[in-house]
C-alpha cells in the first residue's frame, strides 16, 4: 500500500476513542490525521486534554497511542467533515452518533462503535470473516441516502463473540434456538457511565439495560442474509445479560438447539474448521478468529481474553445437550479489543482491501 | 418442646461443620452435646482445635457458635455412635460420609450436607416446604436397611435455589425443559480444597467438577414423586456451572420451557403464591421460602443473599421467553445458609415436628 | 426518657443520609420527624424518591430504615429550620453543609458528617468516649455565634479509628510522632462521586484527594486540649491514604513513636484498659470502643468491621518498634458505621445525656 | 556471544519455575537444556507434567515458554549436577533449596529465587544496577566453600522495589530510618500454599509470616557494603506487610528519615538521576530501573506493574515529610517479574557479562 490513509477519530478523549487510538498505533495502512472531542477539549492538544489540572492522567486504555497523535489539536466534529479525511472512526455515545455520523457519512466513510445506526435496514453489521457478503448493503446505503461515504457500525461487544461461535454451527447443523447467559466485564460500561465498585465488589448485577435486546437483534441480523434487504437468521435468540467483577472479557454460556444432530465432537470439529473467511493479511486479524480449547476449565476471561492479541474468540466446554436438542458451550471474547476499537480497525482494514475505502 | 434434643456434629472443625454450629447457636430445640473431628483434633477442646499454634483462629464461618460448644472435646466419629445422641449432623466430605454415615445411621438419625447418599433409591432429598411428602422414603430406608436411624442429606447448594423456584412453575404450568447457568460463590468450595484467589481475581472459572451432574439429577429427584420408589420429574435439566468472584450467594439464570402458556405475570404470580408448605413455626424457617423482586437490577448476591436470614430464595427479572417457550428469570440463594448448615438445621426442625426425630 | 426527640435528616436520599436513617431505626430516644433532600426529590415521599422510574431501588445502605420514614415527604432544607425539630443530622456534601448548617444551627443543634466546619476554632470534633471534655467548645460556639443550636461534626472516617487507638498510647506513653498508611474501603467515597470498578479491580489507588490533610489535622485536634481554645496535641502526624478493593472498613498500619518506653505488652495493656469513657448506657455504644486481638492475622476488614455492631475499633499486630522508637500496629474501624451515620447517632446520644440536646 | 549457555531449571513445574521459563523464552544468551521437578513429574515430558489427567492445564504463569522446552523430560535434581550445564536456576521452596542448591553449587553456578541462603555471610543479595560491587562476595564464597559454582539468590520480591527506590536517597541524603507498609499481591504467595479467595475477597490480611523480617534484613544487606564481609547499611528499617486483593505488583508506602535535608523536589531529582548502574545491553534490563511519575494517583499496580516489561520500579507521590524528618512516597514493583523469574534472569545476564558465568 503506497500511502497510508488519513483517518480521523471522533470521541478521541473517551475510553472507546482511546481504544481506537491504541489499535491504530504504528498501523501500516492508517495514519491518524485528526481527532475530535467534546467541547471541553476543543482547541487543546489531545495530550493536554487527557491530563487534568492536578496532573492526573485521563488516559485509561491499555496500551498507548502513537506519540504524534497526542500533539494533534482536538477539533470540533464539524471540522472533521471538511478535513479531507479518508475515513472517520466514530467512538461517541448514541446521541452524538445520531447527530454526527450522518453528517460525516455524507462525505466520508464512518466506522462506528455506536449503536445508533445498527438496526437500519440498509446498514450492515459486519464482522470480517463472518458475514462478508453483507458489505453489499453499503452500496445500497450510499445509493438510497445519496452519500459519498457510509456508516458501518461494529456490533455490540456481547454479540460479537456469540455470533462468531454460532456461525460454523449454523452452517453445519442449522440453528433453531439459542439461549445465552452472559457474564460481562465492567469495561463494557466505559467510564463516563461506569460501573461503581460498590455495585460489583463481592457481587453480580443481573441486568444491563437494553443489552439483551441488542444481542438478540444483532445476532440474527449478522447471521442472516442480504439480497437487497436483510432477512434475519431463521432461529430464535434469548439472552440474560449480567455484569460480573471482571475487567475485560465477556464470558457467555450458550445452549444451542440445532436442526440436524450435533454432538460435542462434531460441533467442536465445525468450530475448529472455521477460522474466519478472508482475514489473511489484514494487520489486525488474528491467526484464528475462533479457537477451541480442550481444557475443561477454560476459557477464562483473564487467561484467554488476549488470545490472538485480543482478536481470537475462544470456545470451550462443548458438550452435547439433549435437554436443548443440540450442544452447550462457553464462549469468551475480548470486549474492548475484538468487541470495540480494534474490531473497528479490523473492519476498516477489510473494507480497505475490498475497495470500500481509500479508492 | 419440653427438653432440647441432644445433637452431635461430625466434621465440626471444617467450614461446613462451623456453619452447622452457627445455625445451632441459641437453638430452642437442639443442644450440641458432642463434636467429632479429624484425627489431628481428637481429644482437644473444640476451641483449641480451632486455633493454630501461632494464635491464628481457624474459625472461618460468619457468626459464632454457643460459647459452651467450644469447650467440648473433639471425639472420634465412632464415639458419636455410642453417645446416646438424638441426632447427628454430618458435615464431612464424601469419603468420610461413605464410611461414617451408615455406621451412625444404624443407631441415630443423620442429617448430612455430603453428597454420598443423595442418589440412593431409598434416600430422599428433602427441602422442607418443597417436597415434604418424600419424607416417607425414610420409613422405607429404615425398613430395608434395618436401621434405627436414617440418612437424610440436603441437596447440593446449587440445586436448592433452583428447585425452590421451579416448584411453583412446575405445579402451575408443567415444566418441559430447564436450562440453567450458575454463577457460584467461592464459599461453595469450602477451604480445604478452596478456590485460590489467583484463579478468580478478575476472572470467571467456567467449570466446577461434578456440579452440573448433581444439579441435573437432584432437581428432577426433588420435584419428582415418591410412591414406594422415586420417579424423577418429567422434564429435562441442563446446566453450565461457573465460579465467580463472590463470597456467598449463588446466582442462576434460568430458561424454563413450560407445557402450558406462561407469561411474566402468571409466572410471577405463581411464585408469589408459593411461600413453602408447612414451614410456619420452625425456628430457622423464613417468612417466605421464595420471594419475588420487581427491581430489574435484582436479585444480587451481596444485597439479597441475607433475605430471610439467608433462608429466602429471591427471584427477579421474570420475563416471558418465546425462544424457549416459557419464561426466563434469575434466582439467588444463600449457598452456606439455606444451601448448607442452616438448611440442614431447618430440615432437622421439620423432621422433628413430623415425628422423625426425638420420638 | 419520657418522649423521644424529634429529629430531621438533611440529605436523606444520599448514601450518608441512608446510613443515618439505618442507625436511627427503632431508636429508643430519637424519632425521625422530617427529611430533606435535593430538589429532584422535593415533595415526593422518601420511599418514592428512593426508587427510580424503572423500578430500581436507590436504597444502597446496609440495613433498612423504619418503615414509617419512607412515608415522610422530602422537604426543602429551609423547611427543616421552621419545623420545630429537636435536632438535625446533616449528611450532605461540603458545599451544601456550608450553606445550610449555619442556618439550621442558628435555631437547632446540628450533628454533621460533613467536613465543612471541622476546622473552625470553636467547633469540637467529638468522639464520645475519647475527648468528652471538648464538648465545652459548644458553649463557646453558641455564645460567639449567638446560635440557639450548634454544629457538632464527627471526624473524617479515617481519623476516627486512628484517634481511638492513639488515645490510650498518648495517655500512657506520650506520643511524639505518628506515621500511618491507610487502606481505605470504597464505601468511603460514597456513590455520587464513587470509585469506579475499573479503578480498583486488581488494583490499589495510592491517593485520596484532601484525605491526608484531614487526618493529620483532625487527629491532633481530637487528642489535643480545650481550655477556651483548642491546642492541638503535641505530636506530629503523617499519613499516606490509599484506596483498596474492600467494601467497608478502613485498615491502617501505624508506626507510633513515644516519649516514654513502650513495648508490645505495655502498649497492648494500655489499649485493653481503655474501652471509651462514659459510653455505658448509650443505645449505639459498643461494649468496648477499642478491642485488641491476639490473632496475628487480624484485624481484617471483612471479618472484624462488624465488631460491636460496627462501633468497636479493633487493633492487632502490636509490636515494639525500635526503628520508630515506639510501637507499630494495625487498626481497623468501620467507616460507614462508627465513622459515619451510626457514629453521628452515638454522638447525638451522648450529647443528649450530657444535656446539650432536648433540654 | 558465540554460543548460548546451556541452563537448567530446578522446580520447573512450579509457578516460580514457570516464570523463569517465560523469562528465558527466545533468550539470546541462554538456552534451557534441562528441567528438574518433583517426583510426581520425573521422567515425564514437561508439557505432560503440566497437564493433569482431566486435560486441565497446570501452566499458570503469564506468557509461554519456548515450545521446545515442553518436550524436555523432567529430570531428578541430582541429574542436573551431572548434566554439564553452565548454570542452574533454582525455583524451589526453602527446604528443597537447602538440600539441592549446595550440591549443585559445588559444580555449577546457581541463581536462586529461594530464601535459603540469602542471609549467609558469604552470599550476596544482588540487584544488578543497585549493588554491583557485592558480586565480589561470590569469589569469597567459592574460596571458603571450595565450590566450582556458587549460589546467588535474588532478594525477596518485597525487598526489591524498596531497595531500588532507597538507593539514590541513601546516596544523596543518607538514610536514617525507613518505615514501610506493603500492600502485596496474591501472586507473591504462589499456588502450592496460595492465598484462598475466601481470605482476600472484600478483605485485607495484615500479616504475611516471616515477610517483615526478610525485608528488614535484606534491605540493609543490599544497601550495605562488602569489603571481605558484609556490613549492613547504617539505617533502621521497619515494615508492616499486608496482603491485598491484587494479582501482581507490590505497592509500598514508605516514610524515609534522612540525615541531610531532603524535600520533594530533591528526592525526586535524586531518583530520576538514578536509572541503575551498568544495565545497558543486558537483554532483560529495562531502559530505567527506576522511574518517577508525576501523576498524583500513580503508581497503581494494575496500570504500572508492566512498566519496562515488568522490570522498572515506579515511584510516585514523593512529598517532604517533616513528621518523619525526610520524605514519604509510594513505590511499586512487579513481584513476579523483577521480583522473581525475570529478575533472576537479569542477574544471570549481568553475571555473565561480568565473567562469573560461562567462562
PDB file of C-alpha atoms in Angstrom, chain A residues 115 118-119 125 127 154-166 178-184 208-224 232-233 235-243 250-254 329 331 333 335, chain B residues 255 317 319 323 328:
ATOM      1  CA  UNK A 115     -25.355   1.512  18.253  1.00  0.00           C
ATOM      2  CA  UNK A 118     -27.081  -0.711  13.680  1.00  0.00           C
ATOM      3  CA  UNK A 119     -30.729  -1.517  13.130  1.00  0.00           C
ATOM      4  CA  UNK A 125     -23.373  -5.205  10.930  1.00  0.00           C
ATOM      5  CA  UNK A 127     -17.754  -8.882  11.408  1.00  0.00           C
ATOM      6  CA  UNK A 154     -19.479  -2.849  14.520  1.00  0.00           C
ATOM      7  CA  UNK A 155     -21.832  -4.968  16.607  1.00  0.00           C
ATOM      8  CA  UNK A 156     -22.348  -4.748  20.346  1.00  0.00           C
ATOM      9  CA  UNK A 157     -19.383  -6.318  22.143  1.00  0.00           C
ATOM     10  CA  UNK A 158     -21.553  -9.063  23.611  1.00  0.00           C
ATOM     11  CA  UNK A 159     -22.901 -10.014  20.220  1.00  0.00           C
ATOM     12  CA  UNK A 160     -19.542 -10.431  18.558  1.00  0.00           C
ATOM     13  CA  UNK A 161     -18.209 -13.488  20.391  1.00  0.00           C
ATOM     14  CA  UNK A 162     -21.589 -15.167  20.241  1.00  0.00           C
ATOM     15  CA  UNK A 163     -22.031 -14.572  16.523  1.00  0.00           C
ATOM     16  CA  UNK A 164     -18.540 -15.803  15.680  1.00  0.00           C
ATOM     17  CA  UNK A 165     -19.112 -19.027  17.615  1.00  0.00           C
ATOM     18  CA  UNK A 166     -22.552 -19.605  16.109  1.00  0.00           C
ATOM     19  CA  UNK A 178     -30.002 -20.045  21.047  1.00  0.00           C
ATOM     20  CA  UNK A 179     -30.243 -19.362  24.789  1.00  0.00           C
ATOM     21  CA  UNK A 180     -27.355 -17.401  26.214  1.00  0.00           C
ATOM     22  CA  UNK A 181     -26.320 -16.065  29.611  1.00  0.00           C
ATOM     23  CA  UNK A 182     -23.517 -13.514  29.599  1.00  0.00           C
ATOM     24  CA  UNK A 183     -21.070 -12.624  32.370  1.00  0.00           C
ATOM     25  CA  UNK A 184     -19.883  -9.256  31.169  1.00  0.00           C
ATOM     26  CA  UNK A 208     -27.678  -4.431  31.795  1.00  0.00           C
ATOM     27  CA  UNK A 209     -30.281  -2.081  30.326  1.00  0.00           C
ATOM     28  CA  UNK A 210     -31.013  -2.613  26.588  1.00  0.00           C
ATOM     29  CA  UNK A 211     -28.233  -5.174  26.248  1.00  0.00           C
ATOM     30  CA  UNK A 212     -30.325  -8.275  25.737  1.00  0.00           C
ATOM     31  CA  UNK A 213     -32.414  -6.691  23.018  1.00  0.00           C
ATOM     32  CA  UNK A 214     -29.274  -5.650  21.165  1.00  0.00           C
ATOM     33  CA  UNK A 215     -27.732  -9.099  21.246  1.00  0.00           C
ATOM     34  CA  UNK A 216     -30.968 -10.783  20.208  1.00  0.00           C
ATOM     35  CA  UNK A 217     -31.489  -8.494  17.211  1.00  0.00           C
ATOM     36  CA  UNK A 218     -27.893  -8.235  16.116  1.00  0.00           C
ATOM     37  CA  UNK A 219     -27.072 -11.927  16.198  1.00  0.00           C
ATOM     38  CA  UNK A 220     -29.893 -12.738  13.833  1.00  0.00           C
ATOM     39  CA  UNK A 221     -29.026  -9.829  11.540  1.00  0.00           C
ATOM     40  CA  UNK A 222     -25.353 -10.836  11.357  1.00  0.00           C
ATOM     41  CA  UNK A 223     -26.116 -14.479  10.631  1.00  0.00           C
ATOM     42  CA  UNK A 224     -28.985 -13.623   8.312  1.00  0.00           C
ATOM     43  CA  UNK A 232     -32.701 -12.210   9.857  1.00  0.00           C
ATOM     44  CA  UNK A 233     -31.404 -15.694  10.506  1.00  0.00           C
ATOM     45  CA  UNK A 235     -33.517 -19.095  14.629  1.00  0.00           C
ATOM     46  CA  UNK A 236     -34.551 -17.530  17.900  1.00  0.00           C
ATOM     47  CA  UNK A 237     -32.166 -15.943  20.381  1.00  0.00           C
ATOM     48  CA  UNK A 238     -32.818 -15.242  24.039  1.00  0.00           C
ATOM     49  CA  UNK A 239     -30.325 -13.785  26.497  1.00  0.00           C
ATOM     50  CA  UNK A 240     -29.833 -12.890  30.113  1.00  0.00           C
ATOM     51  CA  UNK A 241     -27.015 -10.360  30.412  1.00  0.00           C
ATOM     52  CA  UNK A 242     -25.200  -9.883  33.710  1.00  0.00           C
ATOM     53  CA  UNK A 243     -22.314  -7.812  34.962  1.00  0.00           C
ATOM     54  CA  UNK A 250     -17.175 -11.278  28.167  1.00  0.00           C
ATOM     55  CA  UNK A 251     -17.913 -14.904  29.066  1.00  0.00           C
ATOM     56  CA  UNK A 252     -21.093 -16.435  27.653  1.00  0.00           C
ATOM     57  CA  UNK A 253     -22.764 -19.739  28.418  1.00  0.00           C
ATOM     58  CA  UNK A 254     -24.634 -20.871  25.339  1.00  0.00           C
ATOM     59  CA  UNK A 329     -20.624 -24.471  25.391  1.00  0.00           C
ATOM     60  CA  UNK A 331     -17.510 -18.667  24.624  1.00  0.00           C
ATOM     61  CA  UNK A 333     -14.205 -12.707  23.604  1.00  0.00           C
ATOM     62  CA  UNK A 335     -14.970  -6.809  24.627  1.00  0.00           C
TER      63      UNK A 335
ATOM     64  CA  UNK B 255     -34.651 -20.558  30.946  1.00  0.00           C
ATOM     65  CA  UNK B 317     -36.202 -10.474  36.131  1.00  0.00           C
ATOM     66  CA  UNK B 319     -39.776 -12.384  31.566  1.00  0.00           C
ATOM     67  CA  UNK B 323     -37.432 -18.560  22.324  1.00  0.00           C
ATOM     68  CA  UNK B 328     -36.658 -16.804  31.907  1.00  0.00           C
TER      69      UNK B 328
END
